[in-house]
Short mmCIF file of C-alpha atoms in Angstrom, two decimals:
data_model
loop_
_atom_site.label_atom_id
_atom_site.label_comp_id
_atom_site.label_asym_id
_atom_site.label_seq_id
_atom_site.Cartn_x
_atom_site.Cartn_y
_atom_site.Cartn_z
CA MET H 25 35.89 -30.37 84.94
CA GLY H 26 37.17 -30.90 81.41
CA ARG H 27 33.55 -30.88 80.12
CA ARG H 28 34.38 -33.58 77.56
CA ILE H 29 31.62 -35.91 78.82
CA ARG H 30 28.08 -34.84 79.55
CA PHE H 31 27.22 -34.27 83.21
CA SER H 32 24.30 -36.73 83.05
CA VAL H 33 26.73 -39.47 81.99
CA ALA H 34 29.92 -38.60 83.86
CA GLN H 35 28.42 -37.93 87.29
CA PRO H 36 26.68 -41.32 87.75
CA VAL H 37 29.83 -43.13 86.60
CA VAL H 38 31.98 -41.21 89.09
CA ILE H 39 29.50 -41.90 91.91
CA VAL H 40 29.42 -45.64 91.16
CA VAL H 41 33.23 -45.85 91.02
CA TRP H 42 33.59 -44.02 94.35
CA TYR H 43 31.02 -46.25 96.04
CA THR H 44 32.75 -49.32 94.60
CA SER H 45 36.10 -48.19 96.00
CA ALA H 46 34.54 -47.48 99.41
CA THR H 47 32.87 -50.90 99.46
CA ILE H 48 36.12 -52.70 98.58
CA MET H 49 38.01 -50.86 101.32
CA ILE H 50 35.32 -51.55 103.93
CA VAL H 51 35.21 -55.26 103.01
CA LEU H 52 39.01 -55.52 103.25
CA LEU H 53 39.00 -53.84 106.66
CA ILE H 54 36.26 -56.13 107.98
CA VAL H 55 37.94 -59.28 106.65
CA PHE H 56 41.30 -58.26 108.10
CA ARG H 57 39.71 -57.38 111.44
CA TYR H 58 38.10 -60.80 111.92
CA THR H 59 40.85 -62.97 110.42
CA GLN H 60 44.05 -61.46 111.81
CA THR H 61 43.01 -60.42 115.33
CA GLY H 62 41.14 -61.98 118.21
CA PRO H 63 41.70 -65.00 120.43
CA ALA H 64 43.06 -67.04 117.52
CA SER H 65 45.83 -64.49 116.91
CA PRO H 66 47.01 -63.25 120.33
CA GLY H 67 50.17 -61.67 118.91
CA PHE H 68 48.39 -59.29 116.53
CA HIS H 69 47.07 -55.82 117.35
CA LEU H 70 45.49 -53.24 115.11
CA SER H 71 48.01 -50.51 114.27
CA GLN H 72 47.63 -46.87 113.28
CA ALA H 73 47.67 -47.86 109.59
CA TYR H 74 44.45 -49.85 110.03
CA TYR H 75 42.62 -46.87 111.50
CA TYR H 76 43.97 -44.54 108.82
CA GLY H 77 42.46 -47.00 106.35
CA ALA H 78 39.16 -46.86 108.24
CA PHE H 79 39.12 -43.05 108.04
CA ALA H 80 39.94 -43.24 104.33
CA ALA H 81 37.06 -45.68 103.76
CA GLY H 82 34.72 -43.29 105.55
CA LEU H 83 35.84 -40.41 103.33
CA TYR H 84 35.44 -42.64 100.26
CA PHE H 85 31.82 -43.12 101.29
CA VAL H 86 31.11 -39.46 102.13
CA ILE H 87 32.44 -38.11 98.81
CA PRO H 88 30.07 -40.07 96.50
CA THR H 89 27.19 -39.31 98.86
CA LEU H 90 27.79 -35.58 98.39
CA LEU H 91 28.15 -36.12 94.64
CA ALA H 92 24.84 -38.00 94.62
CA ILE H 93 23.14 -35.10 96.43
CA THR H 94 24.58 -32.70 93.86
CA TYR H 95 23.39 -34.90 90.99
CA TYR H 96 19.90 -35.11 92.48
CA GLY H 97 19.80 -31.34 92.95
CA ALA H 98 20.95 -30.76 89.37
CA SER H 99 18.35 -33.17 87.98
CA ARG H 100 15.65 -31.34 89.98
CA GLY H 101 16.85 -27.95 88.79
CA TYR H 102 18.38 -26.74 92.06
CA TYR H 103 21.94 -26.66 90.64
CA ALA H 104 23.38 -26.08 87.19
CA LYS H 105 24.18 -29.28 85.32
CA GLU H 106 27.33 -27.78 83.85
CA PHE H 107 30.02 -28.15 86.49
CA ARG H 108 32.61 -25.40 86.28
CA LEU H 109 35.03 -24.50 89.06
CA SER H 110 35.23 -20.85 90.03
CA PRO H 111 38.72 -19.32 90.44
CA SER H 112 38.39 -19.43 94.25
CA GLN H 113 37.36 -23.11 94.17
CA ARG H 114 40.20 -23.99 91.81
CA THR H 115 42.68 -22.14 94.00
CA LEU H 116 41.46 -23.94 97.12
CA MET H 117 41.73 -27.33 95.40
CA LEU H 118 45.32 -26.70 94.31
CA GLN H 119 46.32 -25.31 97.71
CA THR H 120 44.83 -28.33 99.50
CA ILE H 121 46.73 -30.73 97.24
CA ILE H 122 49.97 -28.81 97.80
CA PHE H 123 49.40 -28.74 101.57
CA PHE H 124 48.96 -32.51 101.86
CA ILE H 125 51.91 -33.21 99.56
CA TYR H 126 54.00 -30.91 101.74
CA LEU H 127 52.75 -32.56 104.95
CA LEU H 128 53.34 -36.13 103.74
CA GLY H 129 56.66 -35.27 102.08
CA GLY H 130 57.94 -33.58 105.23
CA ALA H 131 56.85 -36.55 107.33
CA ALA H 132 58.75 -38.93 105.03
CA ILE H 133 61.93 -36.81 105.20
CA PHE H 134 61.92 -36.45 108.98
CA ALA H 135 61.05 -40.13 109.45
CA ARG H 136 64.21 -40.95 107.51
CA ILE H 137 66.38 -38.44 109.39
CA GLU H 138 65.12 -39.13 112.93
CA GLY H 139 64.53 -42.87 112.55
CA TRP H 140 60.80 -42.55 113.26
CA ARG H 141 58.03 -44.66 111.83
CA PHE H 142 56.30 -42.82 108.99
CA LEU H 143 52.93 -42.57 110.76
CA ASP H 144 54.59 -41.19 113.90
CA ALA H 145 56.39 -38.65 111.72
CA LEU H 146 53.05 -37.73 110.12
CA TYR H 147 51.61 -37.12 113.59
CA TRP H 148 54.60 -34.90 114.40
CA ALA H 149 54.34 -32.99 111.12
CA ASP H 150 50.64 -32.40 111.74
CA PHE H 151 50.94 -30.79 115.18
CA THR H 152 54.03 -28.88 114.01
CA VAL H 153 52.49 -27.27 110.91
CA LEU H 154 49.22 -26.56 112.75
CA THR H 155 51.29 -24.84 115.51
CA ILE H 156 49.80 -27.05 118.24
CA GLY H 157 53.25 -28.18 119.37
CA ILE H 158 52.36 -31.06 121.68
CA GLY H 159 56.03 -31.92 122.08
CA ASN H 160 56.03 -35.65 122.82
CA LEU H 161 57.94 -36.04 119.55
CA ALA H 162 60.70 -33.62 118.58
CA PRO H 163 63.73 -33.78 116.28
CA SER H 164 66.93 -34.56 118.17
CA SER H 165 69.55 -34.65 115.40
CA HIS H 166 71.39 -31.56 114.18
CA LEU H 167 70.12 -32.06 110.61
CA GLY H 168 66.53 -32.53 111.77
CA ARG H 169 66.57 -29.37 113.87
CA SER H 170 68.16 -27.44 111.01
CA LEU H 171 65.51 -28.55 108.53
CA LEU H 172 62.77 -27.64 111.00
CA PHE H 173 63.24 -23.93 110.25
CA PRO H 174 62.33 -24.04 106.53
CA PHE H 175 59.78 -26.83 107.04
CA ALA H 176 57.83 -24.94 109.72
CA LEU H 177 57.95 -21.61 107.88
CA GLY H 178 56.87 -23.17 104.59
CA GLY H 179 54.11 -25.10 106.32
CA LEU H 180 52.79 -21.96 108.02
CA LEU H 181 52.77 -20.13 104.68
CA ILE H 182 50.88 -22.88 102.87
CA LEU H 183 48.52 -23.39 105.82
CA GLY H 184 47.75 -19.67 105.98
CA MET H 185 46.93 -19.49 102.28
CA THR H 186 44.77 -22.62 102.46
CA ILE H 187 42.81 -21.47 105.51
CA GLY H 188 42.43 -18.02 103.93
CA SER H 189 40.89 -19.61 100.83
CA ILE H 190 38.60 -21.80 102.99
CA ARG H 191 37.51 -18.76 104.97
CA ALA H 192 36.84 -16.65 101.87
CA LEU H 193 34.89 -19.45 100.18
CA MET H 194 32.85 -20.30 103.28
CA LEU H 195 32.01 -16.67 104.01
CA GLU H 196 31.16 -16.01 100.37
CA LYS H 197 28.83 -19.00 100.16
CA GLY H 198 27.32 -18.25 103.56
CA LYS H 199 26.67 -14.66 102.55
CA GLN H 200 24.89 -15.78 99.39
CA ARG H 201 22.88 -18.54 101.09
CA MET H 202 21.75 -16.66 104.18
CA GLY H 203 21.79 -13.12 102.86
CA HIS H 204 18.81 -13.32 100.52
CA GLY H 205 16.53 -15.14 102.99
CA ILE H 206 17.37 -12.85 105.91
CA MET H 207 17.05 -9.76 103.70
CA THR H 208 13.61 -10.77 102.42
CA PHE H 209 12.30 -11.63 105.90
CA THR H 210 13.63 -8.37 107.37
CA PHE H 211 12.15 -6.38 104.49
CA LYS H 212 8.66 -7.83 104.96
CA THR H 213 8.77 -7.35 108.73
CA MET H 214 9.97 -3.75 108.62
CA ALA H 215 7.66 -2.80 105.74
CA ARG H 216 4.74 -3.84 107.92
CA HIS H 217 5.97 -1.69 110.82
CA ALA H 218 6.89 1.26 108.57
CA SER H 219 3.30 1.53 107.33
CA ASP H 220 1.66 1.14 110.75
CA SER H 221 1.69 4.31 112.85
CA GLN H 222 0.63 2.27 115.91
CA SER H 223 3.74 0.08 115.76
CA ARG H 224 6.44 0.46 118.42
CA LEU H 225 9.12 0.58 115.70
CA TYR H 226 7.33 3.28 113.72
CA SER H 227 9.37 6.13 115.21
CA TYR H 228 12.72 4.38 114.59
CA ILE H 229 12.44 3.59 110.88
CA PRO H 230 11.57 5.68 107.79
CA HIS H 231 7.80 6.13 107.37
CA LEU H 232 6.07 4.75 104.29
CA ASP H 233 2.41 5.30 105.10
CA GLU H 234 2.32 8.78 103.48
CA ALA H 235 4.49 8.00 100.46
CA HIS H 236 1.57 8.32 98.01
CA LYS H 237 1.23 12.03 98.86
CA GLN H 238 4.75 12.82 97.66
CA SER H 239 6.35 13.24 94.25
CA GLU H 240 7.86 10.22 92.59
CA ARG H 241 11.44 11.29 93.27
CA ASP H 242 10.74 12.07 96.94
CA GLN H 243 8.89 8.79 97.30
CA VAL H 244 11.75 6.83 95.75
CA ARG H 245 14.28 8.67 97.92
CA LYS H 246 12.36 7.79 101.09
CA GLU H 247 12.06 4.17 99.94
CA MET H 248 15.80 4.04 99.30
CA MET H 249 16.46 5.29 102.84
CA PHE H 250 14.10 2.60 104.12
CA LEU H 251 15.85 -0.08 102.06
CA ARG H 252 19.22 1.05 103.38
CA THR H 253 17.94 0.65 106.95
CA VAL H 254 16.66 -2.82 106.09
CA LYS H 255 20.01 -3.72 104.55
CA ARG H 256 21.94 -2.60 107.63
CA ILE H 257 19.73 -4.60 109.99
CA ALA H 258 19.79 -7.67 107.72
CA THR H 259 23.59 -7.47 107.41
CA LEU H 260 23.89 -7.29 111.19
CA GLN H 261 21.59 -10.30 111.53
CA ARG H 262 23.59 -12.26 108.95
CA ARG H 263 26.88 -11.54 110.71
CA TRP H 264 25.52 -12.70 114.06
CA MET H 265 23.98 -15.76 112.42
CA SER H 266 27.36 -16.61 110.87
CA PHE H 267 29.01 -16.16 114.26
CA LEU H 268 26.48 -18.41 116.01
CA ILE H 269 26.87 -21.12 113.36
CA SER H 270 30.69 -20.94 113.55
CA PHE H 271 30.59 -21.01 117.35
CA THR H 272 28.21 -23.99 117.34
CA VAL H 273 30.46 -25.92 114.95
CA TRP H 274 33.48 -25.11 117.11
CA ILE H 275 31.69 -26.32 120.27
CA VAL H 276 30.65 -29.53 118.49
CA MET H 277 34.23 -30.14 117.34
CA TRP H 278 35.45 -29.60 120.90
CA LEU H 279 32.89 -31.83 122.63
CA VAL H 280 32.87 -34.61 120.03
CA GLY H 281 36.67 -34.62 119.90
CA ALA H 282 36.83 -34.86 123.70
CA ALA H 283 34.40 -37.79 123.68
CA ALA H 284 36.51 -39.60 121.07
CA PHE H 285 39.75 -39.09 123.00
CA TRP H 286 38.02 -40.15 126.22
CA LYS H 287 37.14 -43.42 124.52
CA SER H 288 40.47 -43.96 122.76
CA GLU H 289 42.63 -43.18 125.79
CA SER H 290 40.64 -45.20 128.32
CA SER H 291 43.74 -47.35 128.85
CA GLN H 292 45.46 -44.23 130.23
CA ASN H 293 42.51 -43.64 132.60
CA TRP H 294 41.52 -40.38 130.94
CA THR H 295 38.39 -38.79 132.36
CA TYR H 296 36.05 -36.80 130.15
CA PHE H 297 37.24 -33.58 131.78
CA LYS H 298 40.84 -34.50 130.98
CA SER H 299 39.80 -35.11 127.38
CA LEU H 300 38.05 -31.73 127.33
CA TYR H 301 41.25 -30.14 128.62
CA PHE H 302 43.39 -31.79 125.94
CA SER H 303 40.90 -30.98 123.17
CA PHE H 304 40.69 -27.34 124.21
CA THR H 305 44.46 -26.82 124.41
CA SER H 306 44.84 -28.50 121.02
CA LEU H 307 41.91 -26.71 119.39
CA THR H 308 43.20 -23.31 120.48
CA THR H 309 46.78 -24.32 119.46
CA ILE H 310 48.04 -23.81 123.05
CA GLY H 311 49.50 -27.32 123.13
CA TYR H 312 51.01 -27.71 126.61
CA GLY H 313 51.98 -31.31 125.90
CA ASP H 314 51.35 -32.56 129.43
CA VAL H 315 48.74 -34.99 128.07
CA TYR H 316 48.65 -36.46 124.57
CA PRO H 317 47.11 -39.48 122.79
CA ARG H 318 49.05 -42.76 122.65
CA SER H 319 46.55 -45.37 121.50
CA ALA H 320 46.54 -46.93 118.04
CA TRP H 321 43.42 -45.09 116.92
CA GLY H 322 43.74 -42.00 119.13
CA VAL H 323 46.75 -40.71 117.18
CA PRO H 324 45.14 -41.11 113.69
CA PHE H 325 41.95 -39.53 114.98
CA PHE H 326 43.96 -36.58 116.32
CA VAL H 327 45.48 -35.99 112.87
CA PHE H 328 42.09 -36.20 111.17
CA TRP H 329 40.35 -34.11 113.85
CA SER H 330 42.98 -31.37 114.05
CA LEU H 331 42.93 -30.82 110.28
CA LEU H 332 39.22 -30.02 110.62
CA ALA H 333 39.31 -28.21 113.96
CA VAL H 334 42.00 -25.59 113.35
CA PRO H 335 40.34 -24.10 110.21
CA THR H 336 37.06 -24.08 112.15
CA LEU H 337 38.69 -21.92 114.82
CA THR H 338 40.02 -19.56 112.15
CA ILE H 339 36.54 -19.07 110.67
CA LEU H 340 35.18 -18.49 114.19
CA ILE H 341 37.78 -15.79 114.87
CA SER H 342 36.87 -14.11 111.58
CA ALA H 343 33.17 -14.11 112.48
CA LEU H 344 34.12 -12.87 115.95
CA GLY H 345 35.80 -9.83 114.44
CA ASP H 346 32.64 -8.88 112.53
CA THR H 347 30.37 -9.10 115.59
CA VAL H 348 31.73 -9.24 119.13
CA VAL H 349 35.00 -7.38 118.53
CA HIS H 350 33.19 -4.72 116.50
CA GLY H 351 30.60 -4.32 119.27
CA VAL H 352 33.23 -4.10 122.02
CA ARG H 353 35.18 -1.48 120.06
CA GLU H 354 32.09 0.67 119.49
CA PHE H 355 31.03 0.24 123.14
CA THR H 356 34.48 1.40 124.27
CA ILE H 357 34.19 4.51 122.09
CA PHE H 358 30.67 5.14 123.40
CA LEU H 359 31.81 4.72 127.01
CA GLY H 360 34.70 7.12 126.49
CA GLU H 361 32.55 9.77 124.82
CA ALA H 362 29.91 9.50 127.54
CA THR H 363 32.30 9.59 130.53
CA PHE H 364 35.96 10.55 130.11
CA PHE H 365 35.62 12.67 126.94
CA PRO H 366 32.10 14.08 127.14
CA GLU H 367 30.72 16.22 124.34
CA GLU H 368 27.79 18.61 124.36
CA LYS H 369 25.30 15.80 123.77
CA SER H 370 22.80 14.08 125.97
CA THR H 371 23.21 10.46 127.02
CA ARG H 372 20.32 9.56 124.73
CA ASN H 373 22.09 11.10 121.74
CA HIS H 374 25.26 9.17 122.61
CA LEU H 375 23.20 5.98 122.83
CA ASN H 376 21.56 6.61 119.45
CA VAL H 377 24.96 7.15 117.83
CA PHE H 378 26.24 3.95 119.47
CA ILE H 379 23.31 1.93 118.09
CA LYS H 380 23.85 3.33 114.60
CA ARG H 381 27.54 2.40 114.78
CA LEU H 382 26.66 -1.14 115.75
CA MET H 383 24.39 -1.48 112.72
CA ARG H 384 27.18 -0.77 110.28
CA ARG H 385 30.93 -0.62 109.99
CA ALA H 386 32.74 2.66 110.35
CA PRO H 387 32.66 4.36 106.94
CA LYS H 388 35.90 4.95 105.13
CA THR H 389 36.91 8.55 104.65
CA ASP H 390 38.96 8.07 101.51
CA ARG H 391 37.03 8.95 98.40
CA PRO H 392 38.01 8.33 94.81
CA ARG H 393 39.42 11.28 92.94
CA GLY H 394 36.77 13.63 91.63
CA LEU H 395 33.78 12.02 93.34
CA SER H 396 32.93 15.18 95.23
CA ASP H 397 32.52 16.97 91.90
CA SER H 398 29.83 14.58 90.75
CA ALA H 399 28.05 13.90 94.03
CA PRO H 400 27.09 17.12 95.75
CA SER H 401 26.69 17.49 99.45
CA PRO H 402 23.25 17.41 101.05
CA GLY H 403 21.33 20.55 100.42
CA GLN H 404 22.42 21.04 96.84
CA HIS H 405 20.12 20.46 93.88
CA THR H 406 16.95 20.66 95.85
CA GLY H 407 14.90 22.00 92.99
CA SER H 408 11.50 20.68 92.17
CA ALA H 409 10.84 17.84 89.83
CA HIS H 410 9.66 20.28 87.17
CA GLY H 411 12.99 22.03 87.18
CA ASP H 412 15.09 18.95 86.57
CA ASP H 413 15.49 19.58 82.86
CA ALA H 414 17.08 22.96 83.56
CA SER H 415 19.57 21.62 86.10
CA TRP H 416 22.23 20.82 83.51
CA GLY H 417 21.33 23.52 80.99
CA ASP H 418 21.13 21.98 77.55
CA LEU H 419 21.17 18.35 76.42
CA CYS H 420 24.92 18.42 75.75
CA SER H 421 25.65 19.39 79.37
CA TYR H 422 23.38 16.60 80.56
CA HIS H 423 25.24 14.04 78.45
CA CYS H 424 28.58 15.33 79.75
CA ALA H 425 27.30 14.95 83.32
CA LEU H 426 26.24 11.37 82.56
CA PHE H 427 29.67 10.38 81.24
CA ASN H 428 31.54 12.23 84.01
CA ASN H 429 29.51 10.43 86.66
CA LEU H 430 29.97 7.13 84.83
CA ASN H 431 33.74 7.53 85.04
CA ARG H 432 33.69 8.45 88.73
CA LEU H 433 31.30 5.65 89.64
CA ILE H 434 33.58 3.19 87.85
CA GLU H 435 36.49 4.36 90.03
CA LEU H 436 34.40 3.97 93.17
CA ALA H 437 33.02 0.55 92.17
CA LEU H 438 36.50 -0.79 91.34
CA SER H 439 37.93 0.47 94.64
CA GLY H 440 35.83 -2.11 96.52
CA GLU H 441 34.67 0.47 99.07
CA GLU H 442 31.11 -0.11 100.29
CA LYS H 443 30.27 3.58 100.37
CA GLU H 444 26.83 4.64 101.52
CA PHE H 445 25.79 7.77 99.65
CA SER H 446 24.20 10.64 101.53
CA GLN H 447 20.63 11.72 100.94
CA GLY H 448 21.84 14.69 98.87
CA GLU H 449 23.99 12.42 96.72
CA TRP H 450 21.08 10.04 96.14
CA ASP H 451 18.90 13.02 95.23
CA TYR H 452 21.50 14.14 92.69
CA TYR H 453 21.83 10.72 91.06
CA LEU H 454 18.09 10.12 91.01
CA ARG H 455 17.60 13.45 89.27
CA LEU H 456 20.35 12.51 86.83
CA ILE H 457 18.54 9.27 86.02
CA ASN H 458 15.08 10.85 86.16
CA ARG H 459 15.74 13.13 83.18
CA SER H 460 16.01 10.06 80.94
CA GLY H 461 12.71 8.59 82.09
CA SER H 462 10.84 7.42 85.13
CA VAL H 463 12.94 6.85 88.24
CA ARG H 464 10.78 3.83 89.04
CA ALA H 465 11.69 2.35 85.64
CA ILE H 466 15.32 2.33 86.71
CA LEU H 467 14.70 1.04 90.23
CA ASP H 468 12.51 -1.92 89.35
CA GLY H 469 14.66 -2.92 86.37
CA SER H 470 12.07 -2.15 83.66
CA LEU H 471 14.52 0.10 81.80
CA SER H 472 15.41 -2.80 79.57
CA SER H 473 18.64 -2.87 77.61
CA ASP H 474 17.07 -4.60 74.61
CA TRP H 475 14.12 -2.29 73.81
CA ARG H 476 13.66 -1.46 70.15
CA GLU H 477 14.70 1.76 68.46
CA GLY H 478 11.15 2.87 67.73
CA ASP H 479 9.88 2.45 71.28
CA ALA H 480 10.66 6.02 72.24
CA GLU H 481 8.64 7.38 69.35
CA LYS H 482 5.68 5.11 70.12
CA GLY H 483 5.78 5.87 73.83
CA HIS H 484 6.48 2.24 74.82
CA GLY H 485 9.98 2.68 76.19
CA PRO H 486 11.30 4.23 79.36
CA ALA H 487 11.26 7.66 77.72
CA SER H 488 7.52 7.72 77.86
CA GLY H 489 7.81 8.65 81.53
CA GLN H 490 4.90 6.49 82.55
CA LYS H 491 4.41 5.82 86.24
CA HIS H 492 5.07 2.27 87.33
CA LYS H 493 2.72 0.47 89.59
CA GLY H 494 3.73 -1.68 92.45
CA GLY H 495 4.91 0.85 95.00
CA LEU H 496 7.55 -0.29 97.44
CA GLN H 497 7.13 -3.95 96.56
CA SER H 498 8.60 -3.24 93.11
CA LEU H 499 11.92 -2.50 94.82
CA ALA H 500 12.04 -5.92 96.48
CA GLN H 501 13.36 -7.55 93.33
CA PRO H 502 16.75 -9.10 92.51
CA SER H 503 17.57 -5.98 90.44
CA SER H 504 17.02 -3.57 93.33
CA PRO H 505 19.89 -2.15 95.42
CA LEU H 506 18.58 -4.13 98.42
CA LEU H 507 18.60 -7.66 97.01
CA SER H 508 20.97 -7.42 94.05
CA GLY H 509 24.06 -8.17 96.14
CA GLN H 510 25.75 -5.05 94.74
CA THR H 511 27.15 -2.05 96.54
CA GLU H 512 25.36 1.26 96.10
CA ALA H 513 28.14 2.47 93.78
CA GLN H 514 27.88 -0.66 91.62
CA TRP H 515 24.11 -0.35 91.37
CA LEU H 516 24.27 3.36 90.49
CA LEU H 517 26.94 2.58 87.92
CA GLU H 518 24.62 0.08 86.26
CA ALA H 519 21.70 2.54 86.38
CA VAL H 520 23.74 5.37 84.84
CA ALA H 521 25.05 3.00 82.15
CA LYS H 522 21.47 1.99 81.29
CA THR H 523 20.50 5.66 81.14
CA ILE H 524 23.38 6.40 78.75
CA LYS H 525 22.33 3.48 76.56
CA HIS H 526 18.77 4.77 76.54
CA GLU H 527 19.98 8.24 75.56
CA LEU H 528 22.03 6.78 72.72
CA HIS H 529 19.03 4.80 71.47
CA LYS H 530 16.88 7.93 71.65
CA ALA H 531 19.47 10.02 69.78
CA ASP H 532 19.77 7.31 67.13
CA ALA H 533 15.99 7.22 66.70
CA GLU H 534 15.86 11.01 66.34
CA LEU H 535 18.68 10.91 63.80
CA CYS H 536 16.85 8.26 61.75
CA THR H 537 13.66 10.38 61.85
CA HIS H 538 15.59 13.46 60.73
CA ASN H 539 17.20 11.56 57.83
CA ARG H 540 13.78 10.38 56.64
CA ILE H 541 12.59 13.96 56.52
#
């Protein structure tokens, strides 16, 4: 992290040291197991500390294995060799350290006050901070009960921040990993149906089979509408995929945890169903406390398992809100509009509106100040492509429009709102960009920011207005609004900024030509 030693040197050393530590711990555990217990030592039994050591040895082995996978991926070019923590990763690391210091420190304090063993106090602190509340251990002294108030509140605060960081990081990484693959697959599938008039989906998606008969701006506008449809469907697929993965992980944690408790509490005659019952009430933080682990390795496993299971449930609830809860809310609105509060629409129209609502979130109505001035409503600016140059009057008015829209797009991009522009607004912005050069040059990223000053005079730059080949496939690039990972406002902001830079280059070239004369 300090970047004082090269990655190719530091990473192998760290991996070897971790594996060495894991090997030493495993050897010590094995030697202790076969020398201090058994028939030769009838008075000895393995305590919770031994199993905590076994869990630590397992973690000591998992960590270098993950580091080795990272090193292999970096050497093969899959990851960057320069390791640099992002702000979210750094925040999560610090919050995790603080959480465990708080948990262990609280356990030590309450062990001293209540006369508990430290590991029993750690077990109590774990189910207290995680709000499971099993209840087989509870503070009985006046001082212990008094300190419970600040300890529980502080633990909930730290736990909430830590789980929030885990959720944000997991969802961010999952969106990046799955988003591109799902988007590309959906794009290829729908592009095939959009160009085939015999397809069953042809009437439900924008048509692309007659795009070559239209003007460039109309063709690009239709393609943008198609890409927006693809993005909505791909986003819906990604959300449901995230939900299914989270639900599967939660089910695995539940079933595997139940199997472990069934094994560890066999001396209490636990059945597998009883273990399922305990795991479910603990996993959902219900915590009745009528059954609880007592064995030497059941209690350490509960601490280790609960620290993994509760954040898993939080991520599942988050994914649930993006899919099932959203669908139930929209279905309730649809049911109310179709039955109790009917409008002058047919059932089919209600159903179409319901499907469209499911494919995207409800749009926000708040708009940044002045946006309506720059983005006209549908129906405005419907002039032909030949009349674009006259839309803003002279060149000075056009430049003023560029800078006004730049300012308003900056406000919208910084607001974080994922606004979807109307067809009229897209037509306005495409015409604004089109005056500087080919619309396709903007969309496929060929309006380069490093073209030379003389390119406009020679006809090599974007100002030449040459048509770009490639059709719809040219939009399926990382620089397109579909796959760039940007919102529509962010992408339009970048396109308008490139147009302004192009205009400045062109004005500079004209000024140099005038000075030569």
